PDB file of C-alpha atoms in Angstrom:
ATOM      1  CA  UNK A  13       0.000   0.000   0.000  1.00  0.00           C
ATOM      2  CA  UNK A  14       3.179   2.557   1.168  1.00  0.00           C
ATOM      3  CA  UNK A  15       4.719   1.425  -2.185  1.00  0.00           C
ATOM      4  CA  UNK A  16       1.595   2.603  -4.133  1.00  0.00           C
ATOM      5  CA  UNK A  17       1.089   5.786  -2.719  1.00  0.00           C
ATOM      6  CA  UNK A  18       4.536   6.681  -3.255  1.00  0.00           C
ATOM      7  CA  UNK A  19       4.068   5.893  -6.803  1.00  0.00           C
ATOM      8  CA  UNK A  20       1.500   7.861  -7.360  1.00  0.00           C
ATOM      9  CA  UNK A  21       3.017  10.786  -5.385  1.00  0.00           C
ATOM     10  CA  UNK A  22       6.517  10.186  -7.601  1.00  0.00           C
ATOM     11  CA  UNK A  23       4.224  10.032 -11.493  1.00  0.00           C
ATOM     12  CA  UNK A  24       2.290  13.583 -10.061  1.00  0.00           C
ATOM     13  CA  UNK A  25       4.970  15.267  -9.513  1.00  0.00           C
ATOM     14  CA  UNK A  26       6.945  14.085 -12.692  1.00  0.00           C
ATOM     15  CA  UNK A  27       4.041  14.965 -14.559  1.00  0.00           C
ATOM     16  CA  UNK A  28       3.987  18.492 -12.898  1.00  0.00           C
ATOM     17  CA  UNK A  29       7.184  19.421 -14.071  1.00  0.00           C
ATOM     18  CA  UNK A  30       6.321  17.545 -17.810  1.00  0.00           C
ATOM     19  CA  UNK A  31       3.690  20.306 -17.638  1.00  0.00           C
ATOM     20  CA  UNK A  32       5.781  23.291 -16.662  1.00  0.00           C
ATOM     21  CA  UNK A  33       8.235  22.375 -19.217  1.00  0.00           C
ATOM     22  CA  UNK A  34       5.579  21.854 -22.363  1.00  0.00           C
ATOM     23  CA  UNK A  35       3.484  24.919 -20.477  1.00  0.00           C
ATOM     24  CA  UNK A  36       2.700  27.150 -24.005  1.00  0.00           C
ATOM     25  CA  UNK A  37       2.300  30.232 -21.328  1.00  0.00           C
ATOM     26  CA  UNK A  38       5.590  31.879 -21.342  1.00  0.00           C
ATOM     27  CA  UNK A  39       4.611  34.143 -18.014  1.00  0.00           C
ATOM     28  CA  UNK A  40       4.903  31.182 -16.102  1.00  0.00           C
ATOM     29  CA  UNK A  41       8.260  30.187 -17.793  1.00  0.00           C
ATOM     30  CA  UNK A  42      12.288  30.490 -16.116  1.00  0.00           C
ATOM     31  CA  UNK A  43      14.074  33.205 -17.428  1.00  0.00           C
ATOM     32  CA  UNK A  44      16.853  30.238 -18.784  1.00  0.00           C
ATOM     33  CA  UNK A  45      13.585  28.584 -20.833  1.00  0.00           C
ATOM     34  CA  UNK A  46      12.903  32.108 -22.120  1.00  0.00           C
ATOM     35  CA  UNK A  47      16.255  32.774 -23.150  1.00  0.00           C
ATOM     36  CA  UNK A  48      16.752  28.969 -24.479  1.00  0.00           C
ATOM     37  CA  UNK A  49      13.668  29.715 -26.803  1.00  0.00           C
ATOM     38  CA  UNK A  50      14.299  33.570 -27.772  1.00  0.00           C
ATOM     39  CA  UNK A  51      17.702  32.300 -28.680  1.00  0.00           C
ATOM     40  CA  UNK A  52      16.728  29.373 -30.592  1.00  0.00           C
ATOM     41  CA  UNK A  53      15.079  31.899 -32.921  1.00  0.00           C
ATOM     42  CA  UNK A  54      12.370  29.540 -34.838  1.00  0.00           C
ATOM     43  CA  UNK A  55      10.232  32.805 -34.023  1.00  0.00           C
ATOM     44  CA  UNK A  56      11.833  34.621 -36.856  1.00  0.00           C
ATOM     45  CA  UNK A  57      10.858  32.278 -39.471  1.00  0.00           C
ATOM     46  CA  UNK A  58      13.696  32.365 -41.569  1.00  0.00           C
ATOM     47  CA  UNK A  59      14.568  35.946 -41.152  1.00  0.00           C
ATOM     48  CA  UNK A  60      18.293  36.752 -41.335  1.00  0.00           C
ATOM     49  CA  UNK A  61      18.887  39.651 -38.810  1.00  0.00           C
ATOM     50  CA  UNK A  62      19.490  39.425 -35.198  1.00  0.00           C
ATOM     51  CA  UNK A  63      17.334  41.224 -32.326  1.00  0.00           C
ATOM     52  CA  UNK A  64      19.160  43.664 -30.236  1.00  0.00           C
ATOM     53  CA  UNK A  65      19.980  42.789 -26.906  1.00  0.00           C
ATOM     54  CA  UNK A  66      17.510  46.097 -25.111  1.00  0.00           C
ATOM     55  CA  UNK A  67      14.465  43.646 -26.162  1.00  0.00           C
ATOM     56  CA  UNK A  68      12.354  42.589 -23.408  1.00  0.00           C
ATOM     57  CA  UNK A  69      12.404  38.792 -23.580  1.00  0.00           C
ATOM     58  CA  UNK A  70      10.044  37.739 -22.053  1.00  0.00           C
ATOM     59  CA  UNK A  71       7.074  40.330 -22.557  1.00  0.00           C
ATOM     60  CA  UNK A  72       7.711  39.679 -25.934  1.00  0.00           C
ATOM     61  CA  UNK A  73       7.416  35.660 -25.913  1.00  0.00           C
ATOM     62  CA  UNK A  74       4.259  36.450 -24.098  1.00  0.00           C
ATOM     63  CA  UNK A  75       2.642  38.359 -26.536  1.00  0.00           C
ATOM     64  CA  UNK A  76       4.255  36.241 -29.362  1.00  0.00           C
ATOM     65  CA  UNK A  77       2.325  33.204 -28.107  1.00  0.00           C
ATOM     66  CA  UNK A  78      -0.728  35.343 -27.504  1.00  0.00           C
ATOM     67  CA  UNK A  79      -0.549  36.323 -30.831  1.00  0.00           C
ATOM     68  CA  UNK A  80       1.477  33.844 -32.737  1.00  0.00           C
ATOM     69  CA  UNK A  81       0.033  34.145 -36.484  1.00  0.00           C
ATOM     70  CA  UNK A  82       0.205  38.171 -36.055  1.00  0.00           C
ATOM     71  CA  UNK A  83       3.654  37.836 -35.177  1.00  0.00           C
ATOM     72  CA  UNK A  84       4.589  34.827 -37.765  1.00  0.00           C
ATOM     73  CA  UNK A  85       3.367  37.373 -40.356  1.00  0.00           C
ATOM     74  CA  UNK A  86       4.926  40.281 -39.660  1.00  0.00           C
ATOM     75  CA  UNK A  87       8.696  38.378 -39.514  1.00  0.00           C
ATOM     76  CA  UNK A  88       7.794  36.361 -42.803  1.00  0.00           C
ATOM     77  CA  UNK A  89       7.393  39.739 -44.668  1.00  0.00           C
ATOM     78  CA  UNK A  90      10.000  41.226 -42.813  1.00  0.00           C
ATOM     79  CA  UNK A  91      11.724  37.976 -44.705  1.00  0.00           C
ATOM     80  CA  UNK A  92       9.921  37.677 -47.647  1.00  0.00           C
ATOM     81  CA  UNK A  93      10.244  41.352 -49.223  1.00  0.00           C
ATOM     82  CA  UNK A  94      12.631  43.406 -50.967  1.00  0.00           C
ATOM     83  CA  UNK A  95      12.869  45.643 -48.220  1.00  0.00           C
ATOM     84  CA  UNK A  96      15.292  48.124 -50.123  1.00  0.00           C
ATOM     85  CA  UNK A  97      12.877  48.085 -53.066  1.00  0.00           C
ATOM     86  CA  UNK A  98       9.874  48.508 -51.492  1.00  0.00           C
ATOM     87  CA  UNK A  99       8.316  51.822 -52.219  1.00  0.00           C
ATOM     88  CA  UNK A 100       8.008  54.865 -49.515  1.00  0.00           C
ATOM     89  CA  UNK A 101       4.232  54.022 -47.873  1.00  0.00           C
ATOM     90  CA  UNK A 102       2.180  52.204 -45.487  1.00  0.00           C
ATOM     91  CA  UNK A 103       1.903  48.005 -46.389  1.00  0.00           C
ATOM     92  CA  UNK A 104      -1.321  46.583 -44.838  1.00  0.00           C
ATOM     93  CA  UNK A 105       0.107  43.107 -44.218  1.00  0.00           C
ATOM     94  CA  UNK A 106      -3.127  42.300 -41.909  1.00  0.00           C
ATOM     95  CA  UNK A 107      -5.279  45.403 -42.422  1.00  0.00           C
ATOM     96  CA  UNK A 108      -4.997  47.757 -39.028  1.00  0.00           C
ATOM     97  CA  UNK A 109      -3.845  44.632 -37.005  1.00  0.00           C
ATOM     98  CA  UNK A 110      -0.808  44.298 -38.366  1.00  0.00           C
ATOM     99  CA  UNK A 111       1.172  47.438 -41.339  1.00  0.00           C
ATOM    100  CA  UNK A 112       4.562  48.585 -42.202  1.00  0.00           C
ATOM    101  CA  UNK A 113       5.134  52.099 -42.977  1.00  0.00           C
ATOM    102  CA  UNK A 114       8.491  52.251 -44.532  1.00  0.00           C
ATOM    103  CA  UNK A 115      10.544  56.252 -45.115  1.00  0.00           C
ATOM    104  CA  UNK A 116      13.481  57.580 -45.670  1.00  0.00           C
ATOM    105  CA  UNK A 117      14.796  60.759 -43.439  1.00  0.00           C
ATOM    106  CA  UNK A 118      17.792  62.428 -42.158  1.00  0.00           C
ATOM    107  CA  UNK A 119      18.553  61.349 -38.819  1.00  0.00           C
ATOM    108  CA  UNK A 120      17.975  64.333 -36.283  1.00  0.00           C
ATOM    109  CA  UNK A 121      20.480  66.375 -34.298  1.00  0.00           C
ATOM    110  CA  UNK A 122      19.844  65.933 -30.131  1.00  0.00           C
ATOM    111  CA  UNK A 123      17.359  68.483 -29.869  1.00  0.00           C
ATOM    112  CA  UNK A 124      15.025  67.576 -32.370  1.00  0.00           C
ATOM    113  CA  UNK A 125      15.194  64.128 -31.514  1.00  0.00           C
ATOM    114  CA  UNK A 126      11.966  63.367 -28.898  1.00  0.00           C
ATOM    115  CA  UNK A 127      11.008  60.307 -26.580  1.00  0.00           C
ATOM    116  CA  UNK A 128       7.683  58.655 -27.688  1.00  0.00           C
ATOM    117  CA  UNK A 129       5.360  55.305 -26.633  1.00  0.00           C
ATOM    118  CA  UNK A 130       2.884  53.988 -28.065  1.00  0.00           C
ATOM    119  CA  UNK A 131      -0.362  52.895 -26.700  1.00  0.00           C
ATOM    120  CA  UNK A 132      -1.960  50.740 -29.549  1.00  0.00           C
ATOM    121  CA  UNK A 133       0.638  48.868 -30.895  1.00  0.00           C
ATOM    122  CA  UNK A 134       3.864  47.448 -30.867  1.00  0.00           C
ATOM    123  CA  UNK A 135       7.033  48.566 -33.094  1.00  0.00           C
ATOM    124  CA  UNK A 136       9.469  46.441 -34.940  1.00  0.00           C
ATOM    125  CA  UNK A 137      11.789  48.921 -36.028  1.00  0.00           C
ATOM    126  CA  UNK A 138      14.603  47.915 -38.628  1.00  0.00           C
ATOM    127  CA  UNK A 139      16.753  50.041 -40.309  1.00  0.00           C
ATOM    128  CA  UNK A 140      17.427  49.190 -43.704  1.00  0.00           C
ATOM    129  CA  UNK A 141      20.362  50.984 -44.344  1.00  0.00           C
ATOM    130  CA  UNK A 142      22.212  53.675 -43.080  1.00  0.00           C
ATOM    131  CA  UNK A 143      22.302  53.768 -39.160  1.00  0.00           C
ATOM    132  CA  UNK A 144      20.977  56.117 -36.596  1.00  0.00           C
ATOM    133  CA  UNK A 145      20.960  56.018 -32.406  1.00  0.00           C
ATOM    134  CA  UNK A 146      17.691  54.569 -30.863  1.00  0.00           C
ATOM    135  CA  UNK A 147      17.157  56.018 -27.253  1.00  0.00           C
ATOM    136  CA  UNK A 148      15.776  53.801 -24.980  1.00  0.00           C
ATOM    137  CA  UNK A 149      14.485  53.842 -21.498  1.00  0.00           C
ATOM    138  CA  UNK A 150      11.294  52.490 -19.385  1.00  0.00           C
ATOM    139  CA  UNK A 151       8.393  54.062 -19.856  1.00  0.00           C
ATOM    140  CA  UNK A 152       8.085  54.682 -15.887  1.00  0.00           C
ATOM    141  CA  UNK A 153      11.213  57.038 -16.177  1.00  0.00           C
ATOM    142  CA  UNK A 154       9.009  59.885 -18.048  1.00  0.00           C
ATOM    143  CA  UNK A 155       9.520  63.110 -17.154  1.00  0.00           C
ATOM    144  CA  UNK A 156       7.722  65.756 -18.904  1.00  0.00           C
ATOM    145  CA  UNK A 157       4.906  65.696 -21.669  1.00  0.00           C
ATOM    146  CA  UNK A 158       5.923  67.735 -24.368  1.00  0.00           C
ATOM    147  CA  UNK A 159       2.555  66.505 -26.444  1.00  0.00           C
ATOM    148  CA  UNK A 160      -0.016  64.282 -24.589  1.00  0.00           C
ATOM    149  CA  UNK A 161      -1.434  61.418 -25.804  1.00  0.00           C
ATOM    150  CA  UNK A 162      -3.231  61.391 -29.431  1.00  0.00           C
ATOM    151  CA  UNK A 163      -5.439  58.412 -29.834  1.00  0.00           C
ATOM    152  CA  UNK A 164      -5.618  59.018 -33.807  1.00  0.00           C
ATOM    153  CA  UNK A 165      -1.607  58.748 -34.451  1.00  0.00           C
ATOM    154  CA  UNK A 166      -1.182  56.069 -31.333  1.00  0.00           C
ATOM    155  CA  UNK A 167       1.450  58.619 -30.315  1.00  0.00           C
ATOM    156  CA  UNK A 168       3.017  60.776 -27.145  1.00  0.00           C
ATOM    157  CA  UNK A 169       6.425  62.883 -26.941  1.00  0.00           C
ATOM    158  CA  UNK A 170       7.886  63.794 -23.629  1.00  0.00           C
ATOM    159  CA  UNK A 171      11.194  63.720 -21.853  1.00  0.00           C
ATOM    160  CA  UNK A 172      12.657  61.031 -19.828  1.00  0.00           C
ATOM    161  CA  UNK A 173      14.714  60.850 -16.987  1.00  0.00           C
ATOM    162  CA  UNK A 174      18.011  58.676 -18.196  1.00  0.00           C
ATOM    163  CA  UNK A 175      17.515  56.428 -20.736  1.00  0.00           C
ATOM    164  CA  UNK A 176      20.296  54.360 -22.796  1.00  0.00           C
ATOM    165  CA  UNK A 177      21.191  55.214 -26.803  1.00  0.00           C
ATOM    166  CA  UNK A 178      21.631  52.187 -28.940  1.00  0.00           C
ATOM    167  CA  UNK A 179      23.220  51.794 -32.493  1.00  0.00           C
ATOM    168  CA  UNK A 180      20.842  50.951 -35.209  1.00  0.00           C
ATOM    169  CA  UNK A 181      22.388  49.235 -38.020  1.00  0.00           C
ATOM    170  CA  UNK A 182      21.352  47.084 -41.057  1.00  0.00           C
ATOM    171  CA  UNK A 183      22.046  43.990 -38.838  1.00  0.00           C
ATOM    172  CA  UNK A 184      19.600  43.942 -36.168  1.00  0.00           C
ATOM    173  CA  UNK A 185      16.154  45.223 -35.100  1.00  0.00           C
ATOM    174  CA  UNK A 186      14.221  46.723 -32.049  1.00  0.00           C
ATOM    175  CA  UNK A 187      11.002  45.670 -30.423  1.00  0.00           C
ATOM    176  CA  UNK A 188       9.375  48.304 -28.699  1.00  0.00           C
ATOM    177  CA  UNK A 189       6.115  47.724 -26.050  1.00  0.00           C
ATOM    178  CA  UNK A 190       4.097  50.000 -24.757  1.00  0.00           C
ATOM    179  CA  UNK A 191       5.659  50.259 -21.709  1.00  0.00           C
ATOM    180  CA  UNK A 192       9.166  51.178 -23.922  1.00  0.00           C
ATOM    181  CA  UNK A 193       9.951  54.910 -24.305  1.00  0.00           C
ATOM    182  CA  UNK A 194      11.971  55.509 -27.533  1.00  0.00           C
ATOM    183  CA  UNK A 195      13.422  57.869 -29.181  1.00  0.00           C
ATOM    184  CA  UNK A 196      14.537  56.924 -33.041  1.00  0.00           C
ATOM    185  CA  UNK A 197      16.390  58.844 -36.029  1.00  0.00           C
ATOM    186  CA  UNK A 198      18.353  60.943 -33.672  1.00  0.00           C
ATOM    187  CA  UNK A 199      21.816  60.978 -35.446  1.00  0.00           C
ATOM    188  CA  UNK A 200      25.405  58.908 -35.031  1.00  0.00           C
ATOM    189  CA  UNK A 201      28.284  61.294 -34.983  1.00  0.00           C
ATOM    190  CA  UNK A 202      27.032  63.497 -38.325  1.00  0.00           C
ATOM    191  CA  UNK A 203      23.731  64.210 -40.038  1.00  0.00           C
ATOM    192  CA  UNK A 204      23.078  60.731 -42.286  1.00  0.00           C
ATOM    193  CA  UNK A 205      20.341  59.277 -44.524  1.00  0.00           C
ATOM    194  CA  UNK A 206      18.529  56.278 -42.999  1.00  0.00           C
ATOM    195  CA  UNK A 207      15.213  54.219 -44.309  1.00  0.00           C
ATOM    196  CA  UNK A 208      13.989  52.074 -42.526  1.00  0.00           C
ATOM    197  CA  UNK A 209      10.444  49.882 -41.733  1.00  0.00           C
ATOM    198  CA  UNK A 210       8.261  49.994 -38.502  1.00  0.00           C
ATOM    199  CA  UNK A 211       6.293  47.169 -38.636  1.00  0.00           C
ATOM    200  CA  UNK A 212       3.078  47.998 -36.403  1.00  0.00           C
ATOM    201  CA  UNK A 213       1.624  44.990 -34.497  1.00  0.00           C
ATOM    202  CA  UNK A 214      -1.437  45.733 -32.738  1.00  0.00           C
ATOM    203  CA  UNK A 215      -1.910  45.149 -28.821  1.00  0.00           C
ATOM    204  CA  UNK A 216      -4.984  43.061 -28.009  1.00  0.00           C
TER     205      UNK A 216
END
C-alpha cells in the first residue's frame, strides 16, 4: 500500500514538471527557458537579422504566443520582401492589425530628436540601411509631456529621466512595447540618410 502511494506521489509530480516544461504560457516560464527559446530563434521564421539585446524577452514571448500568427506574419514579410525596393508608404500586411510604414529621413540632431510610446501597438523597427541612435528607457522614467497622448496617431512625446542610446544598423532590429519609451532617427556622430520599416503589431 506505502509502495503505491509513493508511486502515485513520484508520477504527479513528474508529470507536474512535464507540464511546466511543455506549459505554451511563457509568463509562467524560467528566465533560462525564455532565453533557451528567444535564442533558438524559430520565431523569426527564416529571417536573417538578429534582435538587439535592449528587447524585453520575455514580454515579448508572451505576446508572441498570444498572438502567434500576427507575429509569424509580420517576420515572414519582414523575410519575404525586398525591403530596399519597397516603395516609400504604409503596407497593410493584416489590415490595421498588423502594417509597415516604410521612409526615408535624415537622422535628427539631439534636440530635435523626442522620446515617444505607443499605446496601440507594438514597433518592430529595422533600419534598412544607413544607421541612426535609438534612445531607450522604461516608460516609468518619463519626465515631462511635451505633447499628450493622441489616440488618432497612437502617439506621445515627452522627456525622460536617463535612458540608454543604442546603435541601429542594417544587422539587427528593435522591439518596442508600450511600456518602452523611444526615441529613433536621432543621429550617429554626423547628419546621415537612414530608411527604414516599422512594422506595427497591434496590442490586443
Amino acid at each position: 500500500m506505502k509502495n503505491s502511494l509513493l508511486i502515485i506521489i513520484v508520477m504527479t509530480v513528474l508529470s507536474g514538471f512535464t507540464g511546466c516544461a511543455d506549459s505554451t504560457d511563457p509568463s509562467v516560464w524560467s528566465s533560462k527557458k525564455i532565453d533557451q527559446w528567444f535564442e533558438k530563434g524559430d520565431w523569426l521564421n527564416g529571417w536573417q537579422v538578429k534582435p538587439d539585446q535592449s528587447i524585453d524577452r520575455k514580454e515579448f514571448a508572451v505576446s508572441y504566443f498570444k498572438n502567434r500568427e500576427r507575429w509569424d506574419k509580420a517576420f515572414s514579410f519582414l523575410k519575404n520582401s525586398d525591403l530596399q525596393g519597397l516603395e516609400l508608404k504604409r503596407y497593410d500586411i493584416d489590415g490595421d492589425d498588423l502594417y509597415a510604414p516604410v521612409s526615408e529621413y535624415l537622422t535628427k540632431n539631439e534636440e530635435d530628436a523626442r522620446y515617444e510610446a505607443h499605446r496601440k501597438y507594438i514597433d518592430i523597427q529595422y533600419v534598412i540601411s544607413g544607421k541612426e541612435l535609438i534612445g531607450v528607457a522604461p516608460l516609468s522614467q518619463k519626465k515631462e509631456i511635451l505633447e499628450p497622448f493622441d489616440s488618432t496617431k497612437d502617439i506621445e512625446f515627452f522627456t525622460v529621466t536617463g535612458g540608454v542610446d543604442h546603435l541601429a544598423l542594417p544587422d539587427r532590429f528593435f522591439i518596442f512595447f508600450p511600456g518602452d519609451a523611444h526615441r529613433p532617427g536621432l543621429k550617429d556622430g554626423e547628419n546621415s540618410p537612414v530608411r527604414k520599416i516599422v512594422v506595427k503589431v497591434r496590442v490586443d
